[in-house]
Coordinates of C-alpha atoms in Angstrom, one line a residue:
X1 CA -65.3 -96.4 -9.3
X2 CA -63.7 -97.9 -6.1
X3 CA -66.0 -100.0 -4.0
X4 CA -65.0 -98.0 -0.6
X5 CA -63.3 -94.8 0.2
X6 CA -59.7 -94.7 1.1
X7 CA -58.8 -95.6 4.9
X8 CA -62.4 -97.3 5.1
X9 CA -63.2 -98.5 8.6
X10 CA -60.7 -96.3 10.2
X11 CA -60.9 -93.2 12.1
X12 CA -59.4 -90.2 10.5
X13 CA -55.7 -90.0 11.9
X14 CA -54.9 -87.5 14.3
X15 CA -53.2 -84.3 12.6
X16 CA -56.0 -81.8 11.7
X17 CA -58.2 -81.2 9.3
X18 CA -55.7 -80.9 6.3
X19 CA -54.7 -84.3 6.4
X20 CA -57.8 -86.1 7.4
X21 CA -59.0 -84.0 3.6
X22 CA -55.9 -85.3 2.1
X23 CA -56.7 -88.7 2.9
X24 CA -61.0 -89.1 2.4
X25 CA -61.2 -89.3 -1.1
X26 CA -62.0 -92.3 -2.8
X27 CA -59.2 -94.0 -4.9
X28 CA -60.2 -93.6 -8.3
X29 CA -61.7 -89.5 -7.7
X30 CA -59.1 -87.1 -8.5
X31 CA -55.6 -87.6 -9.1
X32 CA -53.8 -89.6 -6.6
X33 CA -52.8 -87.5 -3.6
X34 CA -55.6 -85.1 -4.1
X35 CA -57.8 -86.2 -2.1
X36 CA -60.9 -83.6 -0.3
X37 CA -58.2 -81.3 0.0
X38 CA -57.7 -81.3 -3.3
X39 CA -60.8 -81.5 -4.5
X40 CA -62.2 -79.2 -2.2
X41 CA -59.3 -76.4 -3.7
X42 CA -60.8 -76.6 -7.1
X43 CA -64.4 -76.3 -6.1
X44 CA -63.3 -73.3 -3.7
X45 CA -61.3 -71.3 -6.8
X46 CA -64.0 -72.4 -8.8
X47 CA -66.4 -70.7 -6.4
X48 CA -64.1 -68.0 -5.6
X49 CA -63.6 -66.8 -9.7
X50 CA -67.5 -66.8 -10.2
X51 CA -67.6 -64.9 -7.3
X52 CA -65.3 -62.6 -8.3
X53 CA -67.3 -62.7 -11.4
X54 CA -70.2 -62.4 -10.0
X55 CA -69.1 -59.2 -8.1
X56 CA -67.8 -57.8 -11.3
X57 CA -71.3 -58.7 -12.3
X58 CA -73.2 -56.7 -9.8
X59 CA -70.4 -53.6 -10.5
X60 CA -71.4 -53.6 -13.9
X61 CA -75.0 -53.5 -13.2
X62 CA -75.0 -51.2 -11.1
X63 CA -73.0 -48.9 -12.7
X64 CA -75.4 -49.5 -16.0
X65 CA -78.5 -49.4 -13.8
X66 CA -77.8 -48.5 -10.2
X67 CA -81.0 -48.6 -8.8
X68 CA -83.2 -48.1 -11.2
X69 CA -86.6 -49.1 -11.5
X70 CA -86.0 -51.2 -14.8
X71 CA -83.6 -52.9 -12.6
X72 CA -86.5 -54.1 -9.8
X73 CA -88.6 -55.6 -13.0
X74 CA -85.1 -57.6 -13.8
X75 CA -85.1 -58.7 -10.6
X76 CA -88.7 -59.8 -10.3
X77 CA -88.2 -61.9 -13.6
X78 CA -85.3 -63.9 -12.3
X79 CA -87.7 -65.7 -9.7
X80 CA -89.8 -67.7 -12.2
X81 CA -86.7 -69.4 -14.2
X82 CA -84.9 -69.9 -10.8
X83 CA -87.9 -71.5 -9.0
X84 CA -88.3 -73.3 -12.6
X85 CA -84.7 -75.1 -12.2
X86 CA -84.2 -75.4 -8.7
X87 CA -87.9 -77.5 -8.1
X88 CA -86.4 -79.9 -10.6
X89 CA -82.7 -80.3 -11.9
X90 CA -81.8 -78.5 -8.6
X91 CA -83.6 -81.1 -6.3
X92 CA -82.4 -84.1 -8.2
X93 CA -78.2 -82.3 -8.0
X94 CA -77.8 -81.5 -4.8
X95 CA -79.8 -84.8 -2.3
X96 CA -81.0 -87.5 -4.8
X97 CA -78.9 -88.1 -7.2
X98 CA -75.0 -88.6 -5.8
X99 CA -76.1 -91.0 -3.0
X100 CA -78.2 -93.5 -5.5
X101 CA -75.3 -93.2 -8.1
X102 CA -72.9 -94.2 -5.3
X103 CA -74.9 -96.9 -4.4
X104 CA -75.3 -98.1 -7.4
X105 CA -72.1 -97.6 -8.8
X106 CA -70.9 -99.8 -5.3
X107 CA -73.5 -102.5 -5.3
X108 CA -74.5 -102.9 -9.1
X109 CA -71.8 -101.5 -11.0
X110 CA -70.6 -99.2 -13.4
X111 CA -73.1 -100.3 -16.2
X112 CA -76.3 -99.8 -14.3
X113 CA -75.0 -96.7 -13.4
X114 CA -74.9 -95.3 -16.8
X115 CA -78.0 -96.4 -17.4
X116 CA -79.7 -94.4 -14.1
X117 CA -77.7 -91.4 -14.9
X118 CA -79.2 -91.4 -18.7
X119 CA -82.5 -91.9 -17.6
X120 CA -82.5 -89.1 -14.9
X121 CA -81.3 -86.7 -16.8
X122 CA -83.4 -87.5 -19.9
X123 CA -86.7 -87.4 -17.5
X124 CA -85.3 -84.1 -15.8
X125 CA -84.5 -82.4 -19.5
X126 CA -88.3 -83.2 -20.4
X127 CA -89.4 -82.0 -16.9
X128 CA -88.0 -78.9 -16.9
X129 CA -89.3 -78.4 -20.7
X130 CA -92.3 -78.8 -20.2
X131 CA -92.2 -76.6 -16.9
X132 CA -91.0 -73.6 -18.4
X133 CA -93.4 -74.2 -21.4
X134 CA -96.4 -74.0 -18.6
X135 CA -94.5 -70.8 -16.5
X136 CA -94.2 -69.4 -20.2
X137 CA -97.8 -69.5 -20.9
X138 CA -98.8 -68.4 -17.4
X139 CA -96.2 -65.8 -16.4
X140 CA -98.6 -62.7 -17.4
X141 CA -100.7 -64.3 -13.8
X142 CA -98.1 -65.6 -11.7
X143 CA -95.3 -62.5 -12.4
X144 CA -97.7 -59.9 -11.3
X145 CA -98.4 -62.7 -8.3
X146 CA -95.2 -62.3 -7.3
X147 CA -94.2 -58.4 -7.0
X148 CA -97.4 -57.0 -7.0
X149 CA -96.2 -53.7 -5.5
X150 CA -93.4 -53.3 -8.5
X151 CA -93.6 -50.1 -9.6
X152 CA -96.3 -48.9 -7.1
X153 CA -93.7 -46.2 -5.3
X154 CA -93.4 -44.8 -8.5
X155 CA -96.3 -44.9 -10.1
X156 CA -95.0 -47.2 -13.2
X157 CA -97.0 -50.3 -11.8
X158 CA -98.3 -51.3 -15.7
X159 CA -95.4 -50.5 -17.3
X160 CA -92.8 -52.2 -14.6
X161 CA -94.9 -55.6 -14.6
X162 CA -95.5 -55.5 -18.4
X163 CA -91.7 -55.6 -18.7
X164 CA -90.8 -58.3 -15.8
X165 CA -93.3 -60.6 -17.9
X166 CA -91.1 -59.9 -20.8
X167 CA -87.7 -60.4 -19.3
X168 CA -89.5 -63.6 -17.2
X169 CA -90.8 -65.0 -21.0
X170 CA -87.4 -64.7 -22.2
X171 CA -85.1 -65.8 -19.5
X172 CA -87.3 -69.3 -19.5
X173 CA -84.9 -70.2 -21.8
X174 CA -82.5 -70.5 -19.2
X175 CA -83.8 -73.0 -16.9
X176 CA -84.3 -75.7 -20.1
X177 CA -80.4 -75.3 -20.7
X178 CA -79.3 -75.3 -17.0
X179 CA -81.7 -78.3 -16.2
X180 CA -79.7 -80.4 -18.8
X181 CA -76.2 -78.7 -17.6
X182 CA -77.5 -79.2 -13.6
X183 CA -77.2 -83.0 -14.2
X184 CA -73.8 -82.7 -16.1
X185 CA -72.9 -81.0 -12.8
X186 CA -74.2 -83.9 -11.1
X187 CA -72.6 -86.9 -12.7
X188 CA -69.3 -85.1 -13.4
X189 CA -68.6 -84.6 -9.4
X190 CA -70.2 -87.9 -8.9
X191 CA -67.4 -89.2 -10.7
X192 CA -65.7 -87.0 -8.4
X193 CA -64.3 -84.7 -11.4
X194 CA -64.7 -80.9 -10.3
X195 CA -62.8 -78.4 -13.1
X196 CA -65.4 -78.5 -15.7
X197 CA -68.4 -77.8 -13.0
X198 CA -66.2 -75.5 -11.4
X199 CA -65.9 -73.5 -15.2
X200 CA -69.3 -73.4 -15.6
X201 CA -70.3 -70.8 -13.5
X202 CA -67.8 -68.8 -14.8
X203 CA -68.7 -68.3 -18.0
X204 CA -72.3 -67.7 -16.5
X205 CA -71.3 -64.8 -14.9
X206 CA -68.8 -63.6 -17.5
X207 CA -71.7 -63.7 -19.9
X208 CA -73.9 -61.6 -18.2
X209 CA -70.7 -59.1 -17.6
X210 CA -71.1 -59.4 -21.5
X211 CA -75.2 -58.4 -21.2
X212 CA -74.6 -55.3 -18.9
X213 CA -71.4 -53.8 -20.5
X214 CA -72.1 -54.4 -24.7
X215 CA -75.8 -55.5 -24.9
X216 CA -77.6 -53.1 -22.2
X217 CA -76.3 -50.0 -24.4
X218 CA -78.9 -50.9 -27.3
X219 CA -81.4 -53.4 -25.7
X220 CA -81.4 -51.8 -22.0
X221 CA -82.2 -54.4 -19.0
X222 CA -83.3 -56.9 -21.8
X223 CA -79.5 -56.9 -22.9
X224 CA -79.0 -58.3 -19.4
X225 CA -81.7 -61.4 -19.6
X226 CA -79.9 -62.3 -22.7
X227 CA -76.9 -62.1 -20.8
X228 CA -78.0 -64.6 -19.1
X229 CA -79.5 -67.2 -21.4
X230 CA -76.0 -66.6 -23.0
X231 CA -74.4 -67.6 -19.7
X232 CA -76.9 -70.6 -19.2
X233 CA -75.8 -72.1 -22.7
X234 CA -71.9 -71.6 -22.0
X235 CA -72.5 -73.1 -18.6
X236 CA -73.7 -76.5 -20.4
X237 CA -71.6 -76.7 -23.4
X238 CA -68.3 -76.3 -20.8
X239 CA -68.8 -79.6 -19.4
X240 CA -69.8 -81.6 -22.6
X241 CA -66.0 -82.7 -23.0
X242 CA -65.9 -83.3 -19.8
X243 CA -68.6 -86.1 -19.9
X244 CA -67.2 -87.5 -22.6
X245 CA -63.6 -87.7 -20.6
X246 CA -65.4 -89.6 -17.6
X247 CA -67.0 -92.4 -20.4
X248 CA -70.6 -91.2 -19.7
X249 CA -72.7 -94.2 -21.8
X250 CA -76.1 -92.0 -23.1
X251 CA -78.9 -94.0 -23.5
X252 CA -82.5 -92.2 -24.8
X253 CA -84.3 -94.6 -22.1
X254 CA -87.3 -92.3 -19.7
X255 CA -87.8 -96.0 -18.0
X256 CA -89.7 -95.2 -14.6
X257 CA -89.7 -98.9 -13.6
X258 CA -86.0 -99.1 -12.5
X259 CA -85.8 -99.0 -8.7
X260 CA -82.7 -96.9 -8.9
X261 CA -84.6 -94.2 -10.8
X262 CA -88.0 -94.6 -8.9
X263 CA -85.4 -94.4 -5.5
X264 CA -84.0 -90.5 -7.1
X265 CA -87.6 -89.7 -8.0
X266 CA -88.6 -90.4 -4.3
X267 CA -85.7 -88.4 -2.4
X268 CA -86.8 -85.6 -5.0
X269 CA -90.1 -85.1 -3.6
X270 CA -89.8 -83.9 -0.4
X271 CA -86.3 -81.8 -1.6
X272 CA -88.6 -80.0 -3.9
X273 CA -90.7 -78.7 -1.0
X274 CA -87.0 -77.9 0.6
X275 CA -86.3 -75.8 -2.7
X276 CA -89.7 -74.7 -2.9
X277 CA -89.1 -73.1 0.4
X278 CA -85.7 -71.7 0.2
X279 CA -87.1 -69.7 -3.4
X280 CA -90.0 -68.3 -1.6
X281 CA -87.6 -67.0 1.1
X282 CA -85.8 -65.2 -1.3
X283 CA -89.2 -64.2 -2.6
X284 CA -90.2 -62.9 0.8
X285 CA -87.3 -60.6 0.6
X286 CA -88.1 -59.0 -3.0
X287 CA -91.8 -59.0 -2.0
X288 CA -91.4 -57.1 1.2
X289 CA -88.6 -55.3 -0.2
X290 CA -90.9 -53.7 -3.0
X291 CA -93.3 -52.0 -0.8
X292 CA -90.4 -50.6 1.1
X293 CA -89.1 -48.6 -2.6
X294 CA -88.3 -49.7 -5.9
X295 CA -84.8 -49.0 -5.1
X296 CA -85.1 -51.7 -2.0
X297 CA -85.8 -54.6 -4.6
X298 CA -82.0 -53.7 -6.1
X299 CA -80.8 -53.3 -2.7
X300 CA -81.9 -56.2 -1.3
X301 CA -80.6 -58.2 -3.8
X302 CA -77.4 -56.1 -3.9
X303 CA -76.6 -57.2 -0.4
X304 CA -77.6 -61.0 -0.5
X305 CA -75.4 -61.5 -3.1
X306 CA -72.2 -60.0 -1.3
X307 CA -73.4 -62.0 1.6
X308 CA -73.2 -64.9 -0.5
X309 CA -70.2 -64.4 -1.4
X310 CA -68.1 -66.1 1.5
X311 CA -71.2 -68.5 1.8
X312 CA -69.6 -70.2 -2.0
X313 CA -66.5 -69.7 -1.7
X314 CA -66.4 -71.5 1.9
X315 CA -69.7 -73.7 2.8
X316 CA -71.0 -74.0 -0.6
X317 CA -67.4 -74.9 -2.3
X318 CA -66.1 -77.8 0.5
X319 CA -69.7 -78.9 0.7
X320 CA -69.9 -79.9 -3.1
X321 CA -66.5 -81.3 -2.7
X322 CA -67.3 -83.7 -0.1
X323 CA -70.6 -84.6 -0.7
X324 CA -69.9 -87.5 -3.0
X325 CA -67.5 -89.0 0.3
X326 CA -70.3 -88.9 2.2
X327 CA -72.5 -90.6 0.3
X328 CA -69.8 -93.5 -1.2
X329 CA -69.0 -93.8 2.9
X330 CA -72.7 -93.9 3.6
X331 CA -73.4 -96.4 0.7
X332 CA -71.0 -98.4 2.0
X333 CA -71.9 -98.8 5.4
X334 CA -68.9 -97.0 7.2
X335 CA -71.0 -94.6 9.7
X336 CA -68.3 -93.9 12.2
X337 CA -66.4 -92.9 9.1
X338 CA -69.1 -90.8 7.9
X339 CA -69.8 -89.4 11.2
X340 CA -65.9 -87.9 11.7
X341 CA -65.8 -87.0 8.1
X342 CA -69.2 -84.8 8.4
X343 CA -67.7 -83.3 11.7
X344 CA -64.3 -82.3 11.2
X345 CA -65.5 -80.9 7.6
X346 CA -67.9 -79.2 9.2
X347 CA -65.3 -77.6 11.8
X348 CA -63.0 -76.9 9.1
X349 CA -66.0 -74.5 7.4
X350 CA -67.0 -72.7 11.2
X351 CA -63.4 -72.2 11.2
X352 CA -63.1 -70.3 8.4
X353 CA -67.3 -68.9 8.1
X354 CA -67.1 -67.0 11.6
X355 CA -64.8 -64.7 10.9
X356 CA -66.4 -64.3 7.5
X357 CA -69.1 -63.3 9.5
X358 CA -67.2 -60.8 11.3
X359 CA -65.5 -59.2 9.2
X360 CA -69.3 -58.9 6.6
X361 CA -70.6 -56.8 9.7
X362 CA -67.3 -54.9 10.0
X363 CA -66.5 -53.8 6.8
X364 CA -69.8 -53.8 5.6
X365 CA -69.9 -50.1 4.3
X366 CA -66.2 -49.8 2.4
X367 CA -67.0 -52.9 1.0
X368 CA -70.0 -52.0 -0.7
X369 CA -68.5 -48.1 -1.2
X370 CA -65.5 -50.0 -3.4
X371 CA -67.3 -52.7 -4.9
X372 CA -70.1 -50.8 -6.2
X373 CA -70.2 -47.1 -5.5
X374 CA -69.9 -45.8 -9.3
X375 CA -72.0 -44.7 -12.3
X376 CA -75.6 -44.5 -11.4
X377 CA -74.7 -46.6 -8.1
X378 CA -74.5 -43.1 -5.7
X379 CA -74.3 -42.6 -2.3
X380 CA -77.8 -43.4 -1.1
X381 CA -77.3 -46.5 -2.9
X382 CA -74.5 -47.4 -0.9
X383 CA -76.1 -46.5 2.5
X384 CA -79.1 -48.3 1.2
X385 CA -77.3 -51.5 0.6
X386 CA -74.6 -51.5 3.2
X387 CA -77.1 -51.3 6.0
X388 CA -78.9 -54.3 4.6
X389 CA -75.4 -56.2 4.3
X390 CA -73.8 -55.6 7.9
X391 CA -77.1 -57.4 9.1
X392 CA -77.1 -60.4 6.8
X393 CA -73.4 -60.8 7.7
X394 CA -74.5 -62.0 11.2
X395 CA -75.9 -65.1 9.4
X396 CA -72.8 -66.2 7.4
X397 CA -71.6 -68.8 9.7
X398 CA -75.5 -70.6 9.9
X399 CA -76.0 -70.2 6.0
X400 CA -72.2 -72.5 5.2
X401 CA -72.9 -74.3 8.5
X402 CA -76.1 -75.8 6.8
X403 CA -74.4 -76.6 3.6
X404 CA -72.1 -79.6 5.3
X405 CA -74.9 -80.2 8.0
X406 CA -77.5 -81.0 5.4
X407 CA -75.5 -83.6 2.8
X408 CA -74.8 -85.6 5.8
X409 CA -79.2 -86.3 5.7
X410 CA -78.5 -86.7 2.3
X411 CA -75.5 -88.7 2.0
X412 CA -77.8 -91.3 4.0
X413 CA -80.6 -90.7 1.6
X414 CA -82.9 -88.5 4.0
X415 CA -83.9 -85.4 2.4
X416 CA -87.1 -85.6 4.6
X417 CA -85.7 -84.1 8.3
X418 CA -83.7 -80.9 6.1
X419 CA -87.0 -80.2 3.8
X420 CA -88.7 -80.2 7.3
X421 CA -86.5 -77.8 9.1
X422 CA -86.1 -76.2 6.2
X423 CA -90.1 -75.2 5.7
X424 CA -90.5 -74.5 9.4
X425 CA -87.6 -72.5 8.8
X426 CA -89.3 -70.7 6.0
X427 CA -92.2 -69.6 8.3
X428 CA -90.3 -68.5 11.0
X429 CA -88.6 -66.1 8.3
X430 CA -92.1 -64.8 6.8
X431 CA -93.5 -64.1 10.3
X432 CA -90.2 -62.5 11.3
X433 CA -89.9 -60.3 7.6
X434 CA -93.6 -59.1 8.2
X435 CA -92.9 -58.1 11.7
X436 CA -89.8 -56.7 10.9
X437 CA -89.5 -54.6 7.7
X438 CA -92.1 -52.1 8.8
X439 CA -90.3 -50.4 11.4
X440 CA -86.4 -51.5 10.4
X441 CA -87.1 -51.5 6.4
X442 CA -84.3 -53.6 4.7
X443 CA -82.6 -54.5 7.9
X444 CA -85.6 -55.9 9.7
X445 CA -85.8 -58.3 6.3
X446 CA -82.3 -59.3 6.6
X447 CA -82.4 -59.5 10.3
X448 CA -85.2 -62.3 9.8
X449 CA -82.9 -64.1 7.1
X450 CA -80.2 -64.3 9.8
X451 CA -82.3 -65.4 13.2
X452 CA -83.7 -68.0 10.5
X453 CA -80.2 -69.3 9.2
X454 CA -79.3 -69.6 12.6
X455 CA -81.9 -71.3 13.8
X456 CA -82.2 -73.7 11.2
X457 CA -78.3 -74.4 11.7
X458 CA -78.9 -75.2 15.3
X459 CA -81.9 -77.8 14.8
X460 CA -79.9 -79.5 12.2
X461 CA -77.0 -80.1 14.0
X462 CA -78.8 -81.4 17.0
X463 CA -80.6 -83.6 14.7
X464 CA -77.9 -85.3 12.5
X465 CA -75.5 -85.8 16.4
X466 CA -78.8 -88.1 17.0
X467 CA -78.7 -89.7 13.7
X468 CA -74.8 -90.1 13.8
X469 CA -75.1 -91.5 17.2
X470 CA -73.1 -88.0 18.7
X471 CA -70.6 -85.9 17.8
X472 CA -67.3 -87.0 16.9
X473 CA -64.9 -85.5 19.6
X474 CA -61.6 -85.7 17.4
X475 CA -63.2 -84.5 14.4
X476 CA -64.5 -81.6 16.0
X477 CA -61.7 -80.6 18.4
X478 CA -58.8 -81.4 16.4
X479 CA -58.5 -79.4 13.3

């Protein structure tokens, strides 16, 4: 891996953000040419067809399940195996891993680097084991913990928490398989390769298409969580070749002495909390949600996920792809690189996230009316949903904003200031949904998600213009 980005030392040239992209990648990333732009396409149609997917998803559950109470205790289920992966592989993907490897990779070489990637993701395979093995044994406590009003609107308490411990028990299997994929993820667009990552989620999705249309006939909502565990084990094998393509060097080593791996296991901690904070939002939401209606716990969800939807396929997608430029420019040294590079990517999303937002609040209604208004998903579904979704849409912008905003804390190895906006966020959105959903329902829930993404946008970006030492006026006016 090159020793410094392409253009190192110099500020972007004038000419907009399309050839500033062209230009930041490193030399030996993606095919010559390529560049951010480049690699910033495939992450975005990468984001775009799970997406799509994962719309097709949600139409094919709810035309199976609509919302049905089964559907709530599927729900519920997911939050144990998502808080499962996200505390660990998650943590160590998205803020510790990249910058050390870059770091390494610039200041030790390419041997050493192996060497930390195999011992990370042996140490995060055996955490992640040995987690789901403890949320296995403990879910029939902490499920019933976590939706304790499931099933209390319709009288089907027992019976709705009896099944979201089953479903939880066996969608565990999940997190084991995506912690080991997570860090495939990792070191694959660490090496700045993006297809194989991009695939993944995919065949996730696809797979649980697979769950609700052929397995939900004879298993019912079980047929969806082995959907899933389907999907988990097609999102690892997919990048396997891949690994091997880059020259990964596995080694069984679970050293703890290297500095390198002691340096990951430190910007984990305080991400974890981050992580930790962001899942109990989402559990705020399904919590709150459930003593609103059954129903609510699908709609809820319903909604996030179309709000998510331009979230991917703009902040989330350009944020993956340029993450690993940040932290080679970071490692490096080259801040007044870094700083333009965070800035005008971070235009470049706003530019395209606002309108998003806009046109979420708009069309909110006949989008959910076409997407999803079939088969057992009727019309008070729809209403249900759509008024939930206009009001998340306000949000958009904040939620991509603080993809880019947060890997430049990263890229310079401080995970600290986002975990900390990010849990004083996460108050400010409990005391906002408890205030909220009595008198508004479902849009006072996602009417504290929004003033919360906003907010926690707005402190970011003051925060990281101090640590850059101020905007960057080209990158942020030129575009």
């Amino acid at each position: 891996m090159a020793s410094e980005p392409t253009g190192a030392g110099t500020p972007p040239a004038r000419g907009g953000f399309r050839r500033f992209l062209q230009r930041g990648a490193p030399s030996d990333g993606p095919p010559a040419g390529l560049g951010l732009l480049g690699a910033a396409g495939i992450v975005a149609l990468g984001f775009l067809g799970s997406r799509v997917l994962g719309l097709l998803r949600t139409v094919a559950i709810a035309d199976a399940f609509g919302t049905d109470s089964e559907l709530a205790a599927y729900n519920v289920a997911f939050l144990l195996p998502d808080l499962v992966f996200q505390l660990l592989a998650g943590a160590t993907l998205s803020a510790a891993f990249i910058p050390v490897y870059s770091r390494v990779v610039l200041h030790e070489g390419p041997g050493e680097a192996w060497r930390l990637a195999s011992r990370v993701l042996n140490l995060v395979s055996v955490a992640t084991f040995v987690a789901a093995g403890v949320a296995w044994l403990l879910a029939p406590v902490l499920v019933p913990l976590l939706a304790h009003d499931l099933g209390t609107a319709s009288g089907r308490e027992a019976e709705l928490q009896e099944l979201a411990v089953e479903l939880t028990r066996l969608m565990l299997l999940s997190p084991v398989l995506f912690g080991i994929s997570g860090m495939l993820t990792g070191i694959l667009n660490a090496r700045q390769h993006f297809v194989a990552p991009a695939l993944a989620p995919m065949i996730y999705n696809a797979s649980i298409i697979f769950g609700a249309l052929v397995l939900a006939g004879p298993l019912g909502v079980e047929g969806l969580a082995w959907g899933v565990v389907i999907g988990a084990a097609g999102h690892l094998l997919v990048q396997v070749p891949a690994l091997r393509r880059v020259g990964m060097q596995w080694s069984p080593s679970l050293s703890l002495r290297a500095s390198s791996v002691r340096e990951v296991l430190r910007l984990m901690g305080p991400r974890v909390i981050g992580l930790g904070a962001s899942q109990l939002n989402f559990a705020v939401l399904l919590v709150l949600s459930s003593s609103v209606s059954d129903a609510a716990v699908s709609g809820v969800k319903y909604a996030f996920l179309m709000m998510m939807l331009p979230v991917g396929v703009v902040g989330m997608a350009v944020a993956t792809a340029a993450f690993p430029t940040f932290a080679q420019q970071a490692a490096a040294g080259q801040m007044d690189l870094l700083r333009g590079t965070v800035w005008r990517t971070l235009r470049g999303v706003l530019f395209l996230a606002v309108p998003a937002s806009v046109g979420l609040m708009v069309l909110s209604e006949p989008l959910v009316r076409l997407m999803l208004e079939r088969g057992a998903f009727d019309v008070g579904s729809t209403e249900l949903v759509a008024g939930a979704l206009v009001v998340f849409g306000v949000g958009v912008f904040a939620h991509a904003g603080i993809e880019i905003v947060s890997r430049g804390f990263y890229a310079m190895e401080d995970t600290r200031t986002p975990v900390l906006v990010a849990v004083l966020a996460m108050g400010l959105n409990v005391l906002l949904a408890v205030a909220l959903v009595g008198p508004f329902e479902l849009r006072g829930l996602a009417a504290a998600a929004s003033v919360t993404a906003i907010v926690e946008f707005g402190a970011l970006v003051w925060l990281l213009r101090d640590r850059l030492d101020g905007f960057d006026q080209r990158g942020m006016v030129d575009f």
